[in-house]
Amino acid sequence: MSMIKSQAEIVLMREAGRVVANTLERVKEAAAVGVSLKELDELAAATIAGAGATPAFLNYRPRWASVPFPGVICTSVNDAVVHGIPNDYQLRDGDLLSVDCGAFLDGWCGDAAVSFIVGTAHPDDQALIDATDAALARGIEAARIGNKMGDLGYAIGGAARRAGYGLLADHGGHGIGKTMHAEPHVPNDGRPGRGIKLTEGLVIAIEPMLILGGTDEYIHDGDEWTLRSSNGRRAAHSEHTVAITKDGPLILTLP
């Protein structure tokens, strides 16, 4: 199966993942009140280039998009769930910022995302981020040989729904390797025991996207990329690229 990676290929993907992790770390450190999203994008571009890598998002144009993505990172603020375009918006105290980053190194891709509060955190927003991070951790824990994709989806979404959060409709994780988006689709909700069996060497991006207020629905911005919660409530996004190995899940997008 083309979805399956060898140990040597996973080692190469780990290096691509390290570039992504370091870029996200630098962007998070730089995100402060008054800093623009474009400035964060420029920092990400410099970090990726300095590592000898290339950005995966810049000029990316999937079949459904009428225009290519114009940024190096996705910067989604407050009710923007994913795919926010980095522009001249200057961060304000209390903003919830989700940053998604992808990079290619030596032909292999890494993809990860992190959400955090700029300045003063509202308790509901921090709880949302914590719940999203916890959903990601449950999904990673379920990424084991012999489990099925439905087990992984249920691990992500079951507890999140019971806690009253929505899960962005029509979106989830994906296979990853020589291309950023590949088979299989990785759902953020599911039924245990259903779906494809998880096998050694499968590498996937796991990415829960949770919304306050329990809605799954979204609306498109006029930029044709940014997806916002239909209820206007805040959202969070957390993601890692993970390899399924005989020793358990291996997170590839760590520093």
PDB file of C-alpha atoms in Angstrom, residues 29-227:
ATOM      1  CA  GLU A  29       6.615  32.941  21.123  1.00  0.00           C
ATOM      2  CA  ALA A  30       6.255  35.949  18.812  1.00  0.00           C
ATOM      3  CA  ALA A  31       2.453  36.201  18.969  1.00  0.00           C
ATOM      4  CA  ALA A  32       1.654  39.175  21.203  1.00  0.00           C
ATOM      5  CA  VAL A  33      -0.791  42.053  21.386  1.00  0.00           C
ATOM      6  CA  GLY A  34      -0.139  44.389  18.450  1.00  0.00           C
ATOM      7  CA  VAL A  35       1.696  41.850  16.297  1.00  0.00           C
ATOM      8  CA  SER A  36       0.084  41.324  12.907  1.00  0.00           C
ATOM      9  CA  LEU A  37      -0.753  37.959  11.375  1.00  0.00           C
ATOM     10  CA  LYS A  38       1.380  38.906   8.365  1.00  0.00           C
ATOM     11  CA  GLU A  39       4.382  39.404  10.655  1.00  0.00           C
ATOM     12  CA  LEU A  40       3.872  35.916  12.061  1.00  0.00           C
ATOM     13  CA  ASP A  41       3.659  34.555   8.520  1.00  0.00           C
ATOM     14  CA  GLU A  42       6.946  36.239   7.608  1.00  0.00           C
ATOM     15  CA  LEU A  43       8.580  34.723  10.686  1.00  0.00           C
ATOM     16  CA  ALA A  44       7.290  31.277   9.717  1.00  0.00           C
ATOM     17  CA  ALA A  45       8.616  31.710   6.177  1.00  0.00           C
ATOM     18  CA  ALA A  46      12.065  32.662   7.457  1.00  0.00           C
ATOM     19  CA  THR A  47      12.142  29.756   9.914  1.00  0.00           C
ATOM     20  CA  ILE A  48      11.164  27.175   7.309  1.00  0.00           C
ATOM     21  CA  ALA A  49      13.646  28.557   4.767  1.00  0.00           C
ATOM     22  CA  GLY A  50      16.396  28.637   7.399  1.00  0.00           C
ATOM     23  CA  ALA A  51      15.888  24.905   7.954  1.00  0.00           C
ATOM     24  CA  GLY A  52      16.322  24.197   4.250  1.00  0.00           C
ATOM     25  CA  ALA A  53      12.629  23.319   3.895  1.00  0.00           C
ATOM     26  CA  THR A  54       9.769  24.676   1.803  1.00  0.00           C
ATOM     27  CA  PRO A  55       6.277  25.675   2.984  1.00  0.00           C
ATOM     28  CA  ALA A  56       3.494  23.242   2.174  1.00  0.00           C
ATOM     29  CA  PHE A  57       0.631  25.751   2.339  1.00  0.00           C
ATOM     30  CA  LEU A  58       1.943  28.617   0.193  1.00  0.00           C
ATOM     31  CA  ASN A  59       0.150  28.570  -3.188  1.00  0.00           C
ATOM     32  CA  TYR A  60      -1.554  25.275  -2.294  1.00  0.00           C
ATOM     33  CA  ARG A  61      -4.668  24.868  -4.421  1.00  0.00           C
ATOM     34  CA  PRO A  62      -6.817  21.759  -3.959  1.00  0.00           C
ATOM     35  CA  ARG A  63      -9.541  20.913  -6.455  1.00  0.00           C
ATOM     36  CA  TRP A  64     -12.251  22.761  -4.542  1.00  0.00           C
ATOM     37  CA  ALA A  65     -10.321  26.057  -4.249  1.00  0.00           C
ATOM     38  CA  SER A  66     -10.734  28.767  -6.886  1.00  0.00           C
ATOM     39  CA  VAL A  67      -7.642  30.612  -5.620  1.00  0.00           C
ATOM     40  CA  PRO A  68      -4.376  29.279  -4.129  1.00  0.00           C
ATOM     41  CA  PHE A  69      -3.669  29.792  -0.454  1.00  0.00           C
ATOM     42  CA  PRO A  70      -1.558  32.963  -0.132  1.00  0.00           C
ATOM     43  CA  GLY A  71       0.200  32.309   3.199  1.00  0.00           C
ATOM     44  CA  VAL A  72       2.922  30.123   4.672  1.00  0.00           C
ATOM     45  CA  ILE A  73       0.806  29.370   7.751  1.00  0.00           C
ATOM     46  CA  CYS A  74      -2.908  29.399   8.510  1.00  0.00           C
ATOM     47  CA  THR A  75      -3.772  31.935  11.214  1.00  0.00           C
ATOM     48  CA  SER A  76      -7.344  31.510  12.488  1.00  0.00           C
ATOM     49  CA  VAL A  77      -8.538  34.024  15.076  1.00  0.00           C
ATOM     50  CA  ASN A  78     -11.470  33.561  17.487  1.00  0.00           C
ATOM     51  CA  ASP A  79     -14.497  32.264  15.506  1.00  0.00           C
ATOM     52  CA  ALA A  80     -12.290  31.307  12.548  1.00  0.00           C
ATOM     53  CA  VAL A  81     -11.921  27.550  12.875  1.00  0.00           C
ATOM     54  CA  VAL A  82      -9.304  26.790  10.205  1.00  0.00           C
ATOM     55  CA  HIS A  83      -7.649  28.134   7.023  1.00  0.00           C
ATOM     56  CA  GLY A  84      -7.403  31.728   8.194  1.00  0.00           C
ATOM     57  CA  ILE A  85      -5.250  33.834   5.855  1.00  0.00           C
ATOM     58  CA  PRO A  86      -2.430  35.808   7.503  1.00  0.00           C
ATOM     59  CA  ASN A  87      -3.157  39.484   6.865  1.00  0.00           C
ATOM     60  CA  ASP A  88      -2.667  42.892   8.486  1.00  0.00           C
ATOM     61  CA  TYR A  89      -4.920  42.096  11.475  1.00  0.00           C
ATOM     62  CA  GLN A  90      -3.096  43.011  14.690  1.00  0.00           C
ATOM     63  CA  LEU A  91      -3.615  40.633  17.608  1.00  0.00           C
ATOM     64  CA  ARG A  92      -5.620  41.895  20.561  1.00  0.00           C
ATOM     65  CA  ASP A  93      -5.645  40.958  24.215  1.00  0.00           C
ATOM     66  CA  GLY A  94      -7.708  37.799  24.695  1.00  0.00           C
ATOM     67  CA  ASP A  95      -7.649  36.637  21.080  1.00  0.00           C
ATOM     68  CA  LEU A  96      -7.737  32.881  20.551  1.00  0.00           C
ATOM     69  CA  LEU A  97      -5.268  32.112  17.768  1.00  0.00           C
ATOM     70  CA  SER A  98      -4.939  28.782  15.971  1.00  0.00           C
ATOM     71  CA  VAL A  99      -1.811  28.360  13.842  1.00  0.00           C
ATOM     72  CA  ASP A 100      -1.491  25.531  11.309  1.00  0.00           C
ATOM     73  CA  CYS A 101       1.835  24.845   9.600  1.00  0.00           C
ATOM     74  CA  GLY A 102       3.099  22.407   6.983  1.00  0.00           C
ATOM     75  CA  ALA A 103       6.559  22.016   5.471  1.00  0.00           C
ATOM     76  CA  PHE A 104       8.424  19.764   3.058  1.00  0.00           C
ATOM     77  CA  LEU A 105      11.971  18.631   3.744  1.00  0.00           C
ATOM     78  CA  ASP A 106      13.788  16.274   1.373  1.00  0.00           C
ATOM     79  CA  GLY A 107      10.475  15.501  -0.325  1.00  0.00           C
ATOM     80  CA  TRP A 108       8.573  14.573   2.854  1.00  0.00           C
ATOM     81  CA  CYS A 109       5.840  16.562   4.588  1.00  0.00           C
ATOM     82  CA  GLY A 110       5.065  17.398   8.199  1.00  0.00           C
ATOM     83  CA  ASP A 111       1.821  19.057   9.345  1.00  0.00           C
ATOM     84  CA  ALA A 112       0.792  20.298  12.792  1.00  0.00           C
ATOM     85  CA  ALA A 113      -1.320  22.961  14.490  1.00  0.00           C
ATOM     86  CA  VAL A 114      -1.555  24.630  17.882  1.00  0.00           C
ATOM     87  CA  SER A 115      -4.080  26.956  19.543  1.00  0.00           C
ATOM     88  CA  PHE A 116      -3.369  29.447  22.312  1.00  0.00           C
ATOM     89  CA  ILE A 117      -4.546  32.701  23.892  1.00  0.00           C
ATOM     90  CA  VAL A 118      -2.818  36.001  23.228  1.00  0.00           C
ATOM     91  CA  GLY A 119      -2.610  37.918  26.489  1.00  0.00           C
ATOM     92  CA  THR A 120      -5.436  37.442  28.981  1.00  0.00           C
ATOM     93  CA  ALA A 121      -7.328  34.157  28.678  1.00  0.00           C
ATOM     94  CA  HIS A 122     -11.058  33.801  29.254  1.00  0.00           C
ATOM     95  CA  PRO A 123     -11.737  30.574  31.196  1.00  0.00           C
ATOM     96  CA  ASP A 124     -14.117  29.226  28.513  1.00  0.00           C
ATOM     97  CA  ASP A 125     -11.499  29.752  25.816  1.00  0.00           C
ATOM     98  CA  GLN A 126      -8.769  28.028  27.786  1.00  0.00           C
ATOM     99  CA  ALA A 127     -11.111  25.138  28.558  1.00  0.00           C
ATOM    100  CA  LEU A 128     -11.849  24.852  24.815  1.00  0.00           C
ATOM    101  CA  ILE A 129      -8.140  24.679  23.983  1.00  0.00           C
ATOM    102  CA  ASP A 130      -7.549  22.151  26.746  1.00  0.00           C
ATOM    103  CA  ALA A 131     -10.409  20.011  25.431  1.00  0.00           C
ATOM    104  CA  THR A 132      -9.024  20.177  21.889  1.00  0.00           C
ATOM    105  CA  ASP A 133      -5.541  19.191  23.064  1.00  0.00           C
ATOM    106  CA  ALA A 134      -7.067  16.353  25.097  1.00  0.00           C
ATOM    107  CA  ALA A 135      -9.023  15.146  22.046  1.00  0.00           C
ATOM    108  CA  LEU A 136      -5.781  15.079  20.060  1.00  0.00           C
ATOM    109  CA  ALA A 137      -4.046  13.136  22.829  1.00  0.00           C
ATOM    110  CA  ARG A 138      -6.865  10.561  22.852  1.00  0.00           C
ATOM    111  CA  GLY A 139      -6.656  10.214  19.082  1.00  0.00           C
ATOM    112  CA  ILE A 140      -2.909   9.680  19.232  1.00  0.00           C
ATOM    113  CA  GLU A 141      -3.293   7.073  21.958  1.00  0.00           C
ATOM    114  CA  ALA A 142      -5.797   5.202  19.765  1.00  0.00           C
ATOM    115  CA  ALA A 143      -3.408   5.209  16.768  1.00  0.00           C
ATOM    116  CA  ARG A 144      -2.258   1.664  17.400  1.00  0.00           C
ATOM    117  CA  ILE A 145      -1.855  -1.449  15.281  1.00  0.00           C
ATOM    118  CA  GLY A 146      -5.072  -3.459  15.231  1.00  0.00           C
ATOM    119  CA  ASN A 147      -7.421  -0.600  16.071  1.00  0.00           C
ATOM    120  CA  LYS A 148      -9.787   0.662  13.404  1.00  0.00           C
ATOM    121  CA  MET A 149     -10.285   4.193  12.162  1.00  0.00           C
ATOM    122  CA  GLY A 150     -13.643   4.312  13.887  1.00  0.00           C
ATOM    123  CA  ASP A 151     -11.904   3.621  17.205  1.00  0.00           C
ATOM    124  CA  LEU A 152      -9.645   6.601  16.603  1.00  0.00           C
ATOM    125  CA  GLY A 153     -12.533   8.864  15.588  1.00  0.00           C
ATOM    126  CA  TYR A 154     -14.567   7.856  18.626  1.00  0.00           C
ATOM    127  CA  ALA A 155     -11.589   8.491  20.903  1.00  0.00           C
ATOM    128  CA  ILE A 156     -11.358  12.032  19.546  1.00  0.00           C
ATOM    129  CA  GLY A 157     -15.010  12.966  19.341  1.00  0.00           C
ATOM    130  CA  GLY A 158     -16.873  10.936  21.952  1.00  0.00           C
ATOM    131  CA  ALA A 159     -15.670  12.808  25.029  1.00  0.00           C
ATOM    132  CA  ALA A 160     -15.657  16.143  23.176  1.00  0.00           C
ATOM    133  CA  ARG A 161     -19.331  15.807  22.303  1.00  0.00           C
ATOM    134  CA  ARG A 162     -20.224  14.680  25.801  1.00  0.00           C
ATOM    135  CA  ALA A 163     -18.560  17.855  27.086  1.00  0.00           C
ATOM    136  CA  GLY A 164     -20.796  19.950  24.810  1.00  0.00           C
ATOM    137  CA  TYR A 165     -18.337  20.914  22.074  1.00  0.00           C
ATOM    138  CA  GLY A 166     -19.046  20.889  18.368  1.00  0.00           C
ATOM    139  CA  LEU A 167     -16.754  19.223  15.821  1.00  0.00           C
ATOM    140  CA  LEU A 168     -16.217  21.021  12.516  1.00  0.00           C
ATOM    141  CA  ALA A 169     -18.400  19.313   9.907  1.00  0.00           C
ATOM    142  CA  ASP A 170     -16.887  17.746   6.784  1.00  0.00           C
ATOM    143  CA  HIS A 171     -13.324  18.058   8.065  1.00  0.00           C
ATOM    144  CA  GLY A 172     -10.800  15.822   9.772  1.00  0.00           C
ATOM    145  CA  GLY A 173      -7.271  14.521   9.521  1.00  0.00           C
ATOM    146  CA  HIS A 174      -5.581  12.794   6.618  1.00  0.00           C
ATOM    147  CA  GLY A 175      -2.809  10.590   5.406  1.00  0.00           C
ATOM    148  CA  ILE A 176       0.477  12.356   4.746  1.00  0.00           C
ATOM    149  CA  GLY A 177       3.842  11.616   3.174  1.00  0.00           C
ATOM    150  CA  LYS A 178       5.187  12.778  -0.188  1.00  0.00           C
ATOM    151  CA  THR A 179       2.030  14.865  -0.440  1.00  0.00           C
ATOM    152  CA  MET A 180       0.417  16.892   2.330  1.00  0.00           C
ATOM    153  CA  HIS A 181      -3.060  15.412   1.904  1.00  0.00           C
ATOM    154  CA  ALA A 182      -3.487  11.731   1.056  1.00  0.00           C
ATOM    155  CA  GLU A 183      -5.623   8.750   1.925  1.00  0.00           C
ATOM    156  CA  PRO A 184      -6.936   7.749   4.365  1.00  0.00           C
ATOM    157  CA  HIS A 185      -9.377  10.301   5.759  1.00  0.00           C
ATOM    158  CA  VAL A 186      -9.037  10.500   9.558  1.00  0.00           C
ATOM    159  CA  PRO A 187     -12.414  11.377  11.125  1.00  0.00           C
ATOM    160  CA  ASN A 188     -12.887  13.339  14.323  1.00  0.00           C
ATOM    161  CA  ASP A 189     -15.933  11.264  15.222  1.00  0.00           C
ATOM    162  CA  GLY A 190     -16.780   7.639  14.649  1.00  0.00           C
ATOM    163  CA  ARG A 191     -18.100   4.291  15.804  1.00  0.00           C
ATOM    164  CA  PRO A 192     -15.745   1.822  17.470  1.00  0.00           C
ATOM    165  CA  GLY A 193     -14.871  -1.213  15.381  1.00  0.00           C
ATOM    166  CA  ARG A 194     -15.677   0.464  12.065  1.00  0.00           C
ATOM    167  CA  GLY A 195     -13.445   1.594   9.219  1.00  0.00           C
ATOM    168  CA  ILE A 196     -10.037   0.528   7.954  1.00  0.00           C
ATOM    169  CA  LYS A 197      -7.644  -1.321  10.226  1.00  0.00           C
ATOM    170  CA  LEU A 198      -4.650   0.689  11.432  1.00  0.00           C
ATOM    171  CA  THR A 199      -1.412  -0.966  10.376  1.00  0.00           C
ATOM    172  CA  GLU A 200       2.288  -0.528  11.031  1.00  0.00           C
ATOM    173  CA  GLY A 201       3.831   2.191   8.876  1.00  0.00           C
ATOM    174  CA  LEU A 202       0.670   4.200   8.362  1.00  0.00           C
ATOM    175  CA  VAL A 203       1.379   7.916   8.889  1.00  0.00           C
ATOM    176  CA  ILE A 204      -1.543  10.246   9.509  1.00  0.00           C
ATOM    177  CA  ALA A 205      -2.250  13.798  10.551  1.00  0.00           C
ATOM    178  CA  ILE A 206      -4.688  13.784  13.467  1.00  0.00           C
ATOM    179  CA  GLU A 207      -6.439  17.138  13.937  1.00  0.00           C
ATOM    180  CA  PRO A 208      -9.496  17.773  16.105  1.00  0.00           C
ATOM    181  CA  MET A 209     -11.283  21.106  15.543  1.00  0.00           C
ATOM    182  CA  LEU A 210     -13.650  21.941  18.402  1.00  0.00           C
ATOM    183  CA  ILE A 211     -16.260  24.720  18.552  1.00  0.00           C
ATOM    184  CA  LEU A 212     -17.922  26.304  21.577  1.00  0.00           C
ATOM    185  CA  GLY A 213     -21.693  25.990  21.784  1.00  0.00           C
ATOM    186  CA  GLY A 214     -22.005  22.536  20.270  1.00  0.00           C
ATOM    187  CA  THR A 215     -22.425  23.435  16.595  1.00  0.00           C
ATOM    188  CA  ASP A 216     -20.625  21.569  13.828  1.00  0.00           C
ATOM    189  CA  GLU A 217     -21.644  24.016  11.104  1.00  0.00           C
ATOM    190  CA  TYR A 218     -19.470  26.642   9.467  1.00  0.00           C
ATOM    191  CA  ILE A 219     -19.562  29.489   6.964  1.00  0.00           C
ATOM    192  CA  HIS A 220     -17.009  30.589   4.352  1.00  0.00           C
ATOM    193  CA  ASP A 221     -15.407  34.012   4.430  1.00  0.00           C
ATOM    194  CA  GLY A 222     -15.281  36.056   1.249  1.00  0.00           C
ATOM    195  CA  ASP A 223     -11.602  35.119   0.905  1.00  0.00           C
ATOM    196  CA  GLU A 224     -12.831  31.604  -0.025  1.00  0.00           C
ATOM    197  CA  TRP A 225     -10.513  29.971   2.521  1.00  0.00           C
ATOM    198  CA  THR A 226     -11.369  30.984   6.081  1.00  0.00           C
ATOM    199  CA  LEU A 227     -14.014  28.797   7.752  1.00  0.00           C
TER     200      LEU A 227
END
